[in-house]
Amino acid sequence: MAPLAVAMTENEMYDSTSLLMDELDDLFNACFQEEWDQHHLLQQLHRKLQSYLALQSTKMYGSVNAYIQHQSYAICAVELTAQEVANLW
């Protein structure tokens, strides 16, 4: 029988979210400066989010997705639906 996954503590959740947001800021800055297309942005976001899968089951999940959706459009001029962002995880 596989061991049960241990839920993140509140502090771990906030620390992980803060780290992810910092990394997303770097990613969006690169997107802007290097003029990434939508395909490249989606690849990079997917790769980044795979390192933070534990956040999917936290209350921060919706906020992170909304941030990604907003920043993708505001900084990279790439409009993503909520479903497209959710599928990146």
XYZ file of N, CA, C and O in Angstrom, residues 26-86:
244
model
N 9.926 36.347 -12.887
C 11.110 36.205 -13.743
C 10.718 35.666 -15.118
O 11.211 36.130 -16.148
N 9.824 34.695 -15.126
C 9.379 34.088 -16.377
C 8.646 35.122 -17.233
O 8.901 35.231 -18.439
N 7.758 35.892 -16.636
C 7.025 36.898 -17.405
C 7.941 38.006 -17.902
O 7.758 38.524 -19.007
N 8.946 38.380 -17.118
C 9.914 39.372 -17.589
C 10.675 38.843 -18.800
O 10.904 39.577 -19.765
N 11.068 37.582 -18.769
C 11.752 36.981 -19.921
C 10.819 36.932 -21.122
O 11.244 37.207 -22.258
N 9.575 36.595 -20.892
C 8.577 36.559 -21.965
C 8.491 37.912 -22.655
O 8.483 38.004 -23.886
N 8.434 38.966 -21.868
C 8.331 40.312 -22.415
C 9.594 40.708 -23.179
O 9.537 41.171 -24.311
N 10.750 40.496 -22.556
C 11.998 40.933 -23.164
C 12.375 40.129 -24.402
O 12.941 40.670 -25.346
N 12.039 38.830 -24.392
C 12.399 37.966 -25.514
C 11.256 37.769 -26.509
O 11.399 37.041 -27.480
N 10.120 38.422 -26.234
C 8.953 38.383 -27.108
C 8.533 36.950 -27.461
O 8.419 36.568 -28.617
N 8.284 36.161 -26.422
C 7.859 34.777 -26.623
C 6.494 34.731 -27.288
O 5.641 35.580 -27.045
N 6.270 33.677 -28.081
C 4.931 33.443 -28.615
C 4.130 32.625 -27.594
O 4.659 32.194 -26.569
N 2.867 32.428 -27.872
C 1.995 31.731 -26.924
C 2.489 30.318 -26.639
O 2.483 29.872 -25.493
N 2.928 29.619 -27.672
C 3.386 28.239 -27.490
C 4.570 28.172 -26.517
O 4.594 27.343 -25.615
N 5.533 29.058 -26.698
C 6.715 29.057 -25.826
C 6.332 29.429 -24.392
O 6.820 28.816 -23.434
N 5.451 30.413 -24.244
C 5.000 30.804 -22.902
C 4.316 29.625 -22.207
O 4.612 29.332 -21.049
N 3.428 28.932 -22.907
C 2.730 27.790 -22.313
C 3.708 26.689 -21.909
O 3.557 26.094 -20.842
N 4.699 26.438 -22.732
C 5.713 25.428 -22.383
C 6.442 25.808 -21.099
O 6.654 24.970 -20.223
N 6.839 27.058 -21.010
C 7.597 27.511 -19.839
C 6.726 27.510 -18.580
O 7.187 27.130 -17.501
N 5.491 27.932 -18.714
C 4.585 27.909 -17.565
C 4.342 26.475 -17.096
O 4.373 26.200 -15.899
N 4.113 25.585 -18.031
C 3.886 24.176 -17.682
C 5.089 23.610 -16.930
O 4.944 22.985 -15.881
N 6.261 23.862 -17.454
C 7.490 23.372 -16.823
C 7.625 23.915 -15.399
O 7.969 23.192 -14.467
N 7.332 25.198 -15.238
C 7.451 25.832 -13.917
C 6.423 25.248 -12.942
O 6.742 24.913 -11.802
N 5.187 25.109 -13.376
C 4.132 24.634 -12.487
C 4.306 23.176 -12.082
O 3.838 22.777 -11.013
N 4.996 22.396 -12.882
C 5.240 21.002 -12.532
C 6.079 20.878 -11.261
O 6.010 19.866 -10.568
N 6.829 21.916 -10.940
C 7.634 21.920 -9.710
C 6.806 22.291 -8.472
O 7.308 22.220 -7.357
N 5.570 22.713 -8.691
C 4.734 23.187 -7.591
C 3.373 22.487 -7.556
O 2.376 23.076 -7.161
N 3.328 21.244 -7.955
C 2.064 20.516 -8.037
C 1.319 20.457 -6.704
O 0.090 20.406 -6.686
N 2.043 20.485 -5.596
C 1.400 20.419 -4.280
C 0.471 21.612 -4.039
O -0.470 21.517 -3.255
N 0.696 22.713 -4.737
C -0.150 23.890 -4.551
C -1.546 23.707 -5.151
O -2.468 24.441 -4.807
N -1.712 22.726 -6.013
C -3.023 22.480 -6.617
C -4.099 22.199 -5.577
O -5.255 22.517 -5.793
N -3.723 21.587 -4.500
C -4.706 21.192 -3.492
C -4.777 22.185 -2.330
O -5.243 21.856 -1.251
N -4.326 23.411 -2.568
C -4.368 24.428 -1.517
C -5.318 25.553 -1.909
O -5.737 25.664 -3.065
N -5.602 26.406 -0.954
C -6.478 27.539 -1.223
C -5.805 28.588 -2.109
O -6.478 29.496 -2.596
N -4.520 28.473 -2.354
C -3.800 29.438 -3.180
C -3.902 29.126 -4.677
O -3.557 29.963 -5.511
N -4.380 27.944 -5.010
C -4.456 27.491 -6.404
C -5.192 28.500 -7.292
O -4.687 28.903 -8.341
N -6.364 28.924 -6.894
C -7.144 29.865 -7.695
C -6.456 31.207 -7.865
O -6.477 31.792 -8.950
N -5.819 31.674 -6.814
C -5.107 32.959 -6.875
C -3.909 32.877 -7.818
O -3.658 33.811 -8.584
N -3.183 31.771 -7.754
C -2.028 31.590 -8.640
C -2.512 31.552 -10.085
O -1.923 32.194 -10.969
N -3.580 30.816 -10.350
C -4.094 30.723 -11.716
C -4.557 32.086 -12.226
O -4.283 32.448 -13.372
N -5.247 32.847 -11.386
C -5.705 34.182 -11.788
C -4.512 35.095 -12.079
O -4.533 35.878 -13.042
N -3.468 34.984 -11.272
C -2.259 35.781 -11.474
C -1.619 35.431 -12.814
O -1.230 36.323 -13.575
N -1.519 34.145 -13.107
C -0.927 33.707 -14.378
C -1.752 34.237 -15.547
O -1.201 34.755 -16.533
N -3.046 34.117 -15.433
C -3.932 34.574 -16.501
C -3.765 36.082 -16.726
O -3.624 36.541 -17.864
N -3.745 36.840 -15.639
C -3.604 38.298 -15.745
C -2.244 38.695 -16.306
O -2.151 39.506 -17.232
N -1.181 38.153 -15.746
C 0.169 38.535 -16.168
C 0.472 38.107 -17.608
O 1.183 38.803 -18.318
N -0.064 36.978 -18.007
C 0.150 36.520 -19.391
C -0.367 37.560 -20.371
O 0.285 37.856 -21.382
N -1.513 38.116 -20.049
C -2.095 39.118 -20.941
C -1.428 40.483 -20.758
O -1.061 41.137 -21.729
N -1.258 40.906 -19.509
C -0.724 42.245 -19.228
C 0.722 42.414 -19.680
O 1.095 43.474 -20.184
N 1.534 41.386 -19.521
C 2.960 41.516 -19.817
C 3.332 40.913 -21.169
O 4.122 41.477 -21.915
N 2.740 39.768 -21.478
C 3.142 39.036 -22.687
C 2.144 39.169 -23.831
O 2.382 38.632 -24.914
N 1.018 39.842 -23.594
C -0.034 40.000 -24.611
C -0.538 38.656 -25.119
O -0.838 38.489 -26.293
N -0.592 37.678 -24.215
C -1.124 36.353 -24.531
C -2.357 36.145 -23.662
O -2.267 36.126 -22.446
N -3.497 36.015 -24.309
C -4.751 35.837 -23.575
C -4.992 34.346 -23.352
O -5.074 33.574 -24.299
N -5.064 33.957 -22.092
C -5.299 32.560 -21.718
C -6.630 32.454 -20.991
O -6.965 33.311 -20.178
N -7.355 31.384 -21.254
C -8.589 31.136 -20.513
C -8.235 30.509 -19.172
O -7.130 29.982 -18.983
N -9.193 30.536 -18.260
C -8.983 29.897 -16.960
C -8.713 28.408 -17.149
O -7.881 27.832 -16.440
N -9.377 27.781 -18.110
C -9.177 26.355 -18.358
C -7.782 26.068 -18.904
O -7.143 25.093 -18.515
N -7.285 26.923 -19.783
C -5.927 26.744 -20.306
C -4.899 26.812 -19.180
O -3.959 26.016 -19.148
N -5.089 27.740 -18.266
C -4.166 27.862 -17.134
C -4.266 26.636 -16.245
O -3.257 26.054 -15.851
N -5.472 26.192 -15.950
C -5.660 25.002 -15.103
C -5.012 23.777 -15.747
O -4.456 22.928 -15.033
